[in-house]
């Protein structure tokens, strides 16, 4: 968002979301949008928003939107005094790791992730004992402690590249079992998986995709690699949330189904009015904890600051920076 846009009255911003937010609902958001735009200026803050945030956050107050990889890169290079993460806790922690001198705020500290919950640093140590010599590739959807116990991080956008960059025949890949299996299908490197699952993507089935194709002939199906491998096998393309958006932008399918979190379709539909979105989605309760009101509250009070024990931060940062350097 440019400074000029930030100075627009919030009602002008309604044009951006009028396709997905009914006019009757807009007054509920308007005062908070207005206040957030003002507070960002006063605090020297930027808002980084994940692609799963609701449209009024994504289109009306965010400075940068993207997948986990993009948000990490943007956090690393930001010169804002304050970074507000409109996303889940691990994303805010990653921002703090990469730009430790900044104040990083998470509008709701309970915005977690089932994958991050599924593994501890002790579990990583046990995996290392069981598979000596195998490096540990850890999905960014984890706590700083787990990252600190790992050799390198990955996101859904770069997982195959990260695994192959290590030049070894076998790696441990945690915590997402399905991401690990989907990567294994695309590489000769042997992948030892953990048993974590995304509570949103694990629910999709191959039968759902077949039914969707029958009900919506010609729909192009894009799936997130946190989906079970049978779902990815039924899809036309699998990729990170940003890769799915790029696909829609580049190919402009007449009809598309994004097999992922619900807000993605709303957000992308605003950008591509010529594309029909079929919505076979699931809600992420953690992403949905972040609201305009909580973003406003964070900026008003500066509550929700993310801190990381320096002894954990140093090795965790190494694992994330090693990924970014690729
Ligand atoms: P992306 O990195 O693809 O945006 O995925 C993050 C996430 O939490 C997906 O569930
Ligand atoms: Fe975690 Fe899944 Fe929610 Fe993404 S969608 S934040 S992986 S629970």
mmCIF file of C-alpha atoms and ligand atoms in Angstrom:
data_model
loop_
_atom_site.group_PDB
_atom_site.id
_atom_site.type_symbol
_atom_site.label_atom_id
_atom_site.label_comp_id
_atom_site.label_asym_id
_atom_site.label_seq_id
_atom_site.Cartn_x
_atom_site.Cartn_y
_atom_site.Cartn_z
ATOM 1 C CA UNK A 1 0.000 0.000 0.000
ATOM 2 C CA UNK A 2 1.362 3.424 -0.919
ATOM 3 C CA UNK A 3 1.353 6.405 1.468
ATOM 4 C CA UNK A 4 -1.340 7.945 -0.730
ATOM 5 C CA UNK A 5 -3.529 4.890 -0.390
ATOM 6 C CA UNK A 6 -2.964 4.780 3.346
ATOM 7 C CA UNK A 7 -4.302 8.327 3.557
ATOM 8 C CA UNK A 8 -7.534 7.397 1.736
ATOM 9 C CA UNK A 9 -10.668 7.312 3.823
ATOM 10 C CA UNK A 10 -11.471 3.701 4.679
ATOM 11 C CA UNK A 11 -14.736 3.867 2.723
ATOM 12 C CA UNK A 12 -12.696 4.272 -0.488
ATOM 13 C CA UNK A 13 -10.968 1.007 0.333
ATOM 14 C CA UNK A 14 -14.334 -0.750 0.273
ATOM 15 C CA UNK A 15 -14.075 -0.841 -3.521
ATOM 16 C CA UNK A 16 -11.289 -3.386 -3.131
ATOM 17 C CA UNK A 17 -13.409 -5.868 -1.240
ATOM 18 C CA UNK A 18 -16.891 -5.118 -2.567
ATOM 19 C CA UNK A 19 -16.933 -8.429 -4.465
ATOM 20 C CA UNK A 20 -16.505 -10.473 -1.292
ATOM 21 C CA UNK A 21 -17.880 -8.304 1.545
ATOM 22 C CA UNK A 22 -21.557 -7.276 1.274
ATOM 23 C CA UNK A 23 -22.132 -3.505 1.688
ATOM 24 C CA UNK A 24 -24.195 -4.126 4.816
ATOM 25 C CA UNK A 25 -21.150 -5.645 6.555
ATOM 26 C CA UNK A 26 -18.674 -2.917 5.671
ATOM 27 C CA UNK A 27 -19.651 -0.475 8.477
ATOM 28 C CA UNK A 28 -18.555 -3.176 10.947
ATOM 29 C CA UNK A 29 -15.007 -2.914 9.590
ATOM 30 C CA UNK A 30 -14.690 0.704 8.537
ATOM 31 C CA UNK A 31 -13.783 2.360 11.856
ATOM 32 C CA UNK A 32 -11.133 -0.300 12.588
ATOM 33 C CA UNK A 33 -9.615 0.010 9.103
ATOM 34 C CA UNK A 34 -9.468 3.781 9.527
ATOM 35 C CA UNK A 35 -7.869 3.489 12.990
ATOM 36 C CA UNK A 36 -5.323 0.883 11.865
ATOM 37 C CA UNK A 37 -4.186 2.987 8.911
ATOM 38 C CA UNK A 38 -3.669 5.944 11.265
ATOM 39 C CA UNK A 39 -1.933 3.889 13.957
ATOM 40 C CA UNK A 40 0.457 2.323 11.452
ATOM 41 C CA UNK A 41 1.722 5.795 10.616
ATOM 42 C CA UNK A 42 2.006 6.848 14.248
ATOM 43 C CA UNK A 43 3.858 3.694 15.288
ATOM 44 C CA UNK A 44 6.059 3.350 12.222
ATOM 45 C CA UNK A 45 4.497 -0.080 11.764
ATOM 46 C CA UNK A 46 3.906 -2.411 8.854
ATOM 47 C CA UNK A 47 1.440 -5.251 8.689
ATOM 48 C CA UNK A 48 2.513 -8.513 7.100
ATOM 49 C CA UNK A 49 -0.516 -10.666 6.290
ATOM 50 C CA UNK A 50 -0.630 -14.303 5.312
ATOM 51 C CA UNK A 51 -2.746 -15.351 2.319
ATOM 52 C CA UNK A 52 -5.263 -16.993 4.712
ATOM 53 C CA UNK A 53 -6.217 -13.726 6.397
ATOM 54 C CA UNK A 54 -9.725 -12.417 5.786
ATOM 55 C CA UNK A 55 -10.216 -9.960 2.881
ATOM 56 C CA UNK A 56 -10.657 -6.847 5.032
ATOM 57 C CA UNK A 57 -7.210 -7.512 6.545
ATOM 58 C CA UNK A 58 -5.597 -8.746 3.352
ATOM 59 C CA UNK A 59 -6.879 -6.010 1.049
ATOM 60 C CA UNK A 60 -7.473 -3.047 3.351
ATOM 61 C CA UNK A 61 -4.735 -2.847 6.004
ATOM 62 C CA UNK A 62 -1.865 -5.176 5.006
ATOM 63 C CA UNK A 63 1.349 -3.681 3.584
ATOM 64 C CA UNK A 64 2.666 -7.027 2.394
ATOM 65 C CA UNK A 65 0.719 -10.225 1.717
ATOM 66 C CA UNK A 66 2.177 -13.601 0.911
ATOM 67 C CA UNK A 67 3.024 -17.178 1.795
ATOM 68 C CA UNK A 68 5.311 -18.107 4.697
ATOM 69 C CA UNK A 69 8.443 -17.741 2.588
ATOM 70 C CA UNK A 70 7.535 -14.294 1.302
ATOM 71 C CA UNK A 71 6.554 -13.050 4.767
ATOM 72 C CA UNK A 72 9.874 -14.291 6.175
ATOM 73 C CA UNK A 73 11.831 -12.531 3.422
ATOM 74 C CA UNK A 74 9.872 -9.309 3.857
ATOM 75 C CA UNK A 75 10.290 -9.391 7.641
ATOM 76 C CA UNK A 76 14.047 -9.838 7.227
ATOM 77 C CA UNK A 77 14.415 -6.738 5.077
ATOM 78 C CA UNK A 78 11.861 -4.470 6.761
ATOM 79 C CA UNK A 79 13.090 -1.180 8.191
ATOM 80 C CA UNK A 80 9.787 -0.452 9.973
ATOM 81 C CA UNK A 81 10.041 0.045 13.747
ATOM 82 C CA UNK A 82 7.157 -2.335 14.379
ATOM 83 C CA UNK A 83 6.106 -5.440 12.463
ATOM 84 C CA UNK A 84 2.569 -6.689 13.065
ATOM 85 C CA UNK A 85 2.127 -10.279 11.935
ATOM 86 C CA UNK A 86 -1.381 -10.964 10.712
ATOM 87 C CA UNK A 87 -0.797 -14.682 10.657
ATOM 88 C CA UNK A 88 -0.027 -17.387 13.188
ATOM 89 C CA UNK A 89 2.500 -17.450 16.001
ATOM 90 C CA UNK A 90 5.297 -19.297 14.191
ATOM 91 C CA UNK A 91 5.219 -16.640 11.471
ATOM 92 C CA UNK A 92 5.646 -13.879 14.070
ATOM 93 C CA UNK A 93 8.508 -15.802 15.676
ATOM 94 C CA UNK A 94 10.191 -16.225 12.297
ATOM 95 C CA UNK A 95 9.891 -12.473 11.709
ATOM 96 C CA UNK A 96 11.488 -11.788 15.093
ATOM 97 C CA UNK A 97 14.303 -14.262 14.399
ATOM 98 C CA UNK A 98 15.127 -12.575 11.128
ATOM 99 C CA UNK A 99 14.850 -8.986 12.327
ATOM 100 C CA UNK A 100 15.579 -9.122 16.063
ATOM 101 C CA UNK A 101 15.960 -5.383 16.655
ATOM 102 C CA UNK A 102 12.325 -4.729 15.612
ATOM 103 C CA UNK A 103 9.263 -4.940 17.802
ATOM 104 C CA UNK A 104 7.200 -7.825 16.434
ATOM 105 C CA UNK A 105 3.561 -7.991 17.523
ATOM 106 C CA UNK A 106 1.130 -10.875 17.158
ATOM 107 C CA UNK A 107 -2.442 -9.653 17.629
ATOM 108 C CA UNK A 108 -3.456 -12.934 19.313
ATOM 109 C CA UNK A 109 -0.711 -14.999 20.942
ATOM 110 C CA UNK A 110 -2.979 -18.071 20.857
ATOM 111 C CA UNK A 111 -2.993 -18.148 17.057
ATOM 112 C CA UNK A 112 -1.159 -21.470 16.863
ATOM 113 C CA UNK A 113 -0.854 -24.266 14.301
ATOM 114 C CA UNK A 114 -1.536 -27.999 14.615
ATOM 115 C CA UNK A 115 1.782 -28.731 12.903
ATOM 116 C CA UNK A 116 3.761 -26.563 15.331
ATOM 117 C CA UNK A 117 1.977 -28.343 18.201
ATOM 118 C CA UNK A 118 2.877 -31.787 16.871
ATOM 119 C CA UNK A 119 6.604 -31.763 17.621
ATOM 120 C CA UNK A 120 9.102 -30.692 20.303
ATOM 121 C CA UNK A 121 12.878 -30.214 20.345
ATOM 122 C CA UNK A 122 13.104 -33.513 22.304
ATOM 123 C CA UNK A 123 11.318 -35.297 19.461
ATOM 124 C CA UNK A 124 13.941 -33.982 17.034
ATOM 125 C CA UNK A 125 16.702 -35.293 19.315
ATOM 126 C CA UNK A 126 15.025 -38.717 19.337
ATOM 127 C CA UNK A 127 14.796 -38.736 15.543
ATOM 128 C CA UNK A 128 18.499 -37.912 15.320
ATOM 129 C CA UNK A 129 19.308 -40.832 17.646
ATOM 130 C CA UNK A 130 17.192 -43.159 15.575
ATOM 131 C CA UNK A 131 18.610 -42.068 12.202
ATOM 132 C CA UNK A 132 22.217 -41.065 12.938
ATOM 133 C CA UNK A 133 23.799 -38.743 10.404
ATOM 134 C CA UNK A 134 20.550 -37.790 8.649
ATOM 135 C CA UNK A 135 20.154 -33.985 8.598
ATOM 136 C CA UNK A 136 16.895 -32.526 9.901
ATOM 137 C CA UNK A 137 14.826 -30.373 7.546
ATOM 138 C CA UNK A 138 12.092 -28.615 9.494
ATOM 139 C CA UNK A 139 9.031 -26.919 8.075
ATOM 140 C CA UNK A 140 8.756 -23.290 9.233
ATOM 141 C CA UNK A 141 5.402 -24.216 10.823
ATOM 142 C CA UNK A 142 7.225 -24.982 14.093
ATOM 143 C CA UNK A 143 8.346 -23.261 17.291
ATOM 144 C CA UNK A 144 11.717 -21.515 17.560
ATOM 145 C CA UNK A 145 12.886 -24.363 19.878
ATOM 146 C CA UNK A 146 12.214 -26.929 17.166
ATOM 147 C CA UNK A 147 13.902 -24.792 14.528
ATOM 148 C CA UNK A 148 16.909 -24.439 16.856
ATOM 149 C CA UNK A 149 17.198 -28.228 17.056
ATOM 150 C CA UNK A 150 17.106 -28.555 13.241
ATOM 151 C CA UNK A 151 19.733 -28.156 10.513
ATOM 152 C CA UNK A 152 17.695 -26.154 8.037
ATOM 153 C CA UNK A 153 14.135 -24.932 7.561
ATOM 154 C CA UNK A 154 11.881 -25.168 4.536
ATOM 155 C CA UNK A 155 8.475 -23.888 3.468
ATOM 156 C CA UNK A 156 5.961 -25.464 1.139
ATOM 157 C CA UNK A 157 7.423 -23.294 -1.645
ATOM 158 C CA UNK A 158 10.996 -24.578 -1.429
ATOM 159 C CA UNK A 159 10.879 -27.976 0.326
ATOM 160 C CA UNK A 160 12.217 -30.057 -2.589
ATOM 161 C CA UNK A 161 15.002 -27.541 -3.258
ATOM 162 C CA UNK A 162 16.014 -27.497 0.421
ATOM 163 C CA UNK A 163 16.074 -31.306 0.672
ATOM 164 C CA UNK A 164 18.166 -31.648 -2.495
ATOM 165 C CA UNK A 165 20.531 -28.836 -1.485
ATOM 166 C CA UNK A 166 21.912 -30.992 1.316
ATOM 167 C CA UNK A 167 23.522 -33.471 -1.090
ATOM 168 C CA UNK A 168 22.808 -36.511 1.092
ATOM 169 C CA UNK A 169 20.858 -39.697 0.311
ATOM 170 C CA UNK A 170 18.543 -39.474 3.336
ATOM 171 C CA UNK A 171 16.978 -36.650 5.359
ATOM 172 C CA UNK A 172 14.602 -36.390 8.283
ATOM 173 C CA UNK A 173 11.731 -34.083 7.412
ATOM 174 C CA UNK A 174 9.504 -32.728 10.171
ATOM 175 C CA UNK A 175 6.784 -32.230 11.234
ATOM 176 C CA UNK A 176 4.310 -32.518 8.338
ATOM 177 C CA UNK A 177 3.907 -36.122 7.273
ATOM 178 C CA UNK A 178 1.987 -35.215 4.122
ATOM 179 C CA UNK A 179 4.361 -32.484 3.005
ATOM 180 C CA UNK A 180 7.195 -34.985 3.542
ATOM 181 C CA UNK A 181 5.404 -37.630 1.449
ATOM 182 C CA UNK A 182 4.590 -35.124 -1.281
ATOM 183 C CA UNK A 183 8.253 -34.093 -1.372
ATOM 184 C CA UNK A 184 9.341 -37.757 -1.412
ATOM 185 C CA UNK A 185 7.276 -38.228 -4.568
ATOM 186 C CA UNK A 186 9.320 -35.513 -6.301
ATOM 187 C CA UNK A 187 12.875 -36.419 -5.282
ATOM 188 C CA UNK A 188 15.279 -39.372 -5.146
ATOM 189 C CA UNK A 189 16.351 -38.392 -1.636
ATOM 190 C CA UNK A 190 14.956 -40.786 0.976
ATOM 191 C CA UNK A 191 12.628 -38.878 3.313
ATOM 192 C CA UNK A 192 12.003 -39.931 6.889
ATOM 193 C CA UNK A 193 8.769 -38.280 7.981
ATOM 194 C CA UNK A 194 7.313 -37.237 11.319
ATOM 195 C CA UNK A 195 3.591 -37.717 11.944
ATOM 196 C CA UNK A 196 2.342 -34.115 12.205
ATOM 197 C CA UNK A 197 -0.664 -32.992 10.187
ATOM 198 C CA UNK A 198 -2.299 -29.721 9.282
ATOM 199 C CA UNK A 199 -5.779 -29.937 10.769
ATOM 200 C CA UNK A 200 -7.214 -28.060 7.782
ATOM 201 C CA UNK A 201 -5.573 -29.863 4.870
ATOM 202 C CA UNK A 202 -5.637 -33.400 6.281
ATOM 203 C CA UNK A 203 -9.435 -33.416 5.934
ATOM 204 C CA UNK A 204 -9.515 -33.257 2.143
ATOM 205 C CA UNK A 205 -9.894 -36.604 0.394
ATOM 206 C CA UNK A 206 -9.316 -37.858 -3.145
ATOM 207 C CA UNK A 207 -13.073 -38.574 -3.335
ATOM 208 C CA UNK A 208 -13.745 -34.865 -2.566
ATOM 209 C CA UNK A 209 -11.702 -33.890 -5.593
ATOM 210 C CA UNK A 210 -13.402 -36.402 -7.873
ATOM 211 C CA UNK A 211 -16.834 -35.197 -6.718
ATOM 212 C CA UNK A 212 -15.785 -31.604 -7.217
ATOM 213 C CA UNK A 213 -14.708 -32.328 -10.798
ATOM 214 C CA UNK A 214 -18.043 -33.978 -11.498
ATOM 215 C CA UNK A 215 -20.035 -31.108 -10.005
ATOM 216 C CA UNK A 216 -17.900 -28.398 -11.641
ATOM 217 C CA UNK A 217 -16.747 -29.666 -15.042
ATOM 218 C CA UNK A 218 -13.580 -28.091 -16.343
ATOM 219 C CA UNK A 219 -12.450 -26.785 -12.943
ATOM 220 C CA UNK A 220 -8.678 -26.658 -12.543
ATOM 221 C CA UNK A 221 -7.789 -28.057 -9.127
ATOM 222 C CA UNK A 222 -4.892 -26.555 -7.158
ATOM 223 C CA UNK A 223 -3.945 -28.202 -3.849
ATOM 224 C CA UNK A 224 -1.636 -27.239 -1.019
ATOM 225 C CA UNK A 225 1.132 -29.817 -0.377
ATOM 226 C CA UNK A 226 -0.067 -30.175 3.236
ATOM 227 C CA UNK A 227 -2.934 -32.207 1.713
ATOM 228 C CA UNK A 228 -2.705 -36.024 1.711
ATOM 229 C CA UNK A 229 -0.687 -37.376 -1.262
ATOM 230 C CA UNK A 230 -3.842 -38.941 -2.804
ATOM 231 C CA UNK A 231 -5.368 -35.457 -2.950
ATOM 232 C CA UNK A 232 -2.247 -33.975 -4.517
ATOM 233 C CA UNK A 233 -2.277 -36.832 -7.046
ATOM 234 C CA UNK A 234 -5.846 -35.891 -8.061
ATOM 235 C CA UNK A 235 -4.984 -32.191 -8.411
ATOM 236 C CA UNK A 236 -3.708 -30.399 -11.527
ATOM 237 C CA UNK A 237 -1.064 -28.550 -9.534
ATOM 238 C CA UNK A 238 0.278 -28.483 -5.980
ATOM 239 C CA UNK A 239 2.132 -25.569 -4.477
ATOM 240 C CA UNK A 240 2.419 -23.070 -1.681
ATOM 241 C CA UNK A 241 -0.329 -20.496 -1.258
ATOM 242 C CA UNK A 242 1.734 -17.972 -3.249
ATOM 243 C CA UNK A 243 2.396 -20.534 -5.979
ATOM 244 C CA UNK A 244 -1.338 -21.178 -6.286
ATOM 245 C CA UNK A 245 -1.981 -17.446 -6.657
ATOM 246 C CA UNK A 246 0.775 -17.214 -9.283
ATOM 247 C CA UNK A 247 -0.776 -20.120 -11.165
ATOM 248 C CA UNK A 248 -4.187 -18.410 -11.271
ATOM 249 C CA UNK A 249 -2.589 -15.124 -12.353
ATOM 250 C CA UNK A 250 -0.517 -16.715 -15.093
ATOM 251 C CA UNK A 251 -3.037 -19.208 -16.529
ATOM 252 C CA UNK A 252 -6.343 -17.441 -15.773
ATOM 253 C CA UNK A 253 -8.394 -20.659 -15.750
ATOM 254 C CA UNK A 254 -12.101 -20.005 -16.363
ATOM 255 C CA UNK A 255 -12.931 -22.031 -13.256
ATOM 256 C CA UNK A 256 -10.601 -22.979 -10.423
ATOM 257 C CA UNK A 257 -10.781 -24.808 -7.103
ATOM 258 C CA UNK A 258 -8.228 -23.927 -4.428
ATOM 259 C CA UNK A 259 -8.002 -26.928 -2.104
ATOM 260 C CA UNK A 260 -6.857 -25.036 0.964
ATOM 261 C CA UNK A 261 -8.018 -22.506 3.556
ATOM 262 C CA UNK A 262 -11.243 -20.613 2.780
ATOM 263 C CA UNK A 263 -9.999 -17.008 2.740
ATOM 264 C CA UNK A 264 -7.583 -17.742 -0.101
ATOM 265 C CA UNK A 265 -10.391 -17.909 -2.660
ATOM 266 C CA UNK A 266 -11.960 -14.685 -1.390
ATOM 267 C CA UNK A 267 -8.639 -12.860 -1.540
ATOM 268 C CA UNK A 268 -7.681 -14.101 -4.986
ATOM 269 C CA UNK A 269 -11.206 -13.645 -6.380
ATOM 270 C CA UNK A 270 -10.858 -9.923 -5.684
ATOM 271 C CA UNK A 271 -7.724 -9.843 -7.846
ATOM 272 C CA UNK A 272 -9.111 -11.961 -10.703
ATOM 273 C CA UNK A 273 -12.796 -11.142 -11.269
ATOM 274 C CA UNK A 274 -12.735 -13.055 -14.572
ATOM 275 C CA UNK A 275 -12.047 -16.376 -12.800
ATOM 276 C CA UNK A 276 -14.831 -18.440 -11.209
ATOM 277 C CA UNK A 277 -13.804 -19.880 -7.841
ATOM 278 C CA UNK A 278 -15.274 -23.171 -6.655
ATOM 279 C CA UNK A 279 -14.762 -23.229 -2.885
ATOM 280 C CA UNK A 280 -13.902 -26.644 -1.444
ATOM 281 C CA UNK A 281 -12.212 -25.058 1.536
ATOM 282 C CA UNK A 282 -11.597 -25.533 5.268
ATOM 283 C CA UNK A 283 -11.303 -22.785 7.889
ATOM 284 C CA UNK A 284 -8.093 -22.521 9.905
ATOM 285 C CA UNK A 285 -9.283 -21.597 13.410
ATOM 286 C CA UNK A 286 -5.809 -20.295 14.273
ATOM 287 C CA UNK A 287 -5.583 -17.908 11.326
ATOM 288 C CA UNK A 288 -9.115 -16.776 12.090
ATOM 289 C CA UNK A 289 -8.121 -15.636 15.593
ATOM 290 C CA UNK A 290 -6.576 -12.588 13.937
ATOM 291 C CA UNK A 291 -9.168 -9.863 13.400
ATOM 292 C CA UNK A 292 -9.141 -6.161 12.589
ATOM 293 C CA UNK A 293 -10.121 -5.399 16.192
ATOM 294 C CA UNK A 294 -7.152 -7.355 17.547
ATOM 295 C CA UNK A 295 -4.750 -5.719 15.077
ATOM 296 C CA UNK A 296 -6.053 -2.323 16.169
ATOM 297 C CA UNK A 297 -5.693 -3.287 19.833
ATOM 298 C CA UNK A 298 -2.107 -4.468 19.284
ATOM 299 C CA UNK A 299 -1.184 -1.169 17.629
ATOM 300 C CA UNK A 300 -2.953 0.897 20.281
ATOM 301 C CA UNK A 301 -1.430 -0.889 23.264
ATOM 302 C CA UNK A 302 1.721 -2.463 21.784
ATOM 303 C CA UNK A 303 0.661 -5.663 23.554
ATOM 304 C CA UNK A 304 1.484 -9.069 22.076
ATOM 305 C CA UNK A 305 5.208 -8.537 21.622
ATOM 306 C CA UNK A 306 7.068 -11.673 20.532
ATOM 307 C CA UNK A 307 10.274 -12.446 22.404
ATOM 308 C CA UNK A 308 12.655 -15.380 21.939
ATOM 309 C CA UNK A 309 15.272 -16.635 24.375
ATOM 310 C CA UNK A 310 18.628 -15.594 22.794
ATOM 311 C CA UNK A 311 20.079 -19.079 23.407
ATOM 312 C CA UNK A 312 17.294 -20.509 21.210
ATOM 313 C CA UNK A 313 17.176 -17.604 18.781
ATOM 314 C CA UNK A 314 20.784 -17.994 17.542
ATOM 315 C CA UNK A 315 20.523 -21.626 16.317
ATOM 316 C CA UNK A 316 16.903 -21.124 15.152
ATOM 317 C CA UNK A 317 17.973 -18.094 13.096
ATOM 318 C CA UNK A 318 20.790 -20.147 11.549
ATOM 319 C CA UNK A 319 18.299 -22.779 10.351
ATOM 320 C CA UNK A 320 15.989 -20.165 8.799
ATOM 321 C CA UNK A 321 18.808 -18.109 7.260
ATOM 322 C CA UNK A 322 20.345 -21.219 5.769
ATOM 323 C CA UNK A 323 17.054 -21.758 3.938
ATOM 324 C CA UNK A 324 16.828 -18.116 2.803
ATOM 325 C CA UNK A 325 20.371 -18.233 1.462
ATOM 326 C CA UNK A 326 19.439 -20.938 -1.056
HETATM 327 P P1 LIG B 1 2.264 -21.328 2.760
HETATM 328 O O1 LIG B 1 3.681 -21.142 3.125
HETATM 329 O O2 LIG B 1 2.065 -22.122 1.517
HETATM 330 O O3 LIG B 1 1.555 -20.019 2.708
HETATM 331 O O4 LIG B 1 1.554 -22.215 3.877
HETATM 332 C C1 LIG B 1 1.455 -21.831 5.203
HETATM 333 C C2 LIG B 1 0.425 -22.574 5.896
HETATM 334 O O5 LIG B 1 0.252 -22.494 7.085
HETATM 335 C C3 LIG B 1 -0.407 -23.443 5.090
HETATM 336 O O6 LIG B 1 -1.310 -24.100 5.861
HETATM 337 FE FE1 LIG B 2 -1.235 -24.544 10.646
HETATM 338 FE FE2 LIG B 2 -2.846 -25.738 8.914
HETATM 339 FE FE3 LIG B 2 -3.603 -23.460 10.018
HETATM 340 FE FE4 LIG B 2 -1.620 -23.483 8.217
HETATM 341 S S1 LIG B 2 -3.764 -23.999 7.862
HETATM 342 S S2 LIG B 2 -1.619 -22.396 10.167
HETATM 343 S S3 LIG B 2 -0.642 -25.435 8.687
HETATM 344 S S4 LIG B 2 -3.244 -25.411 11.086
#
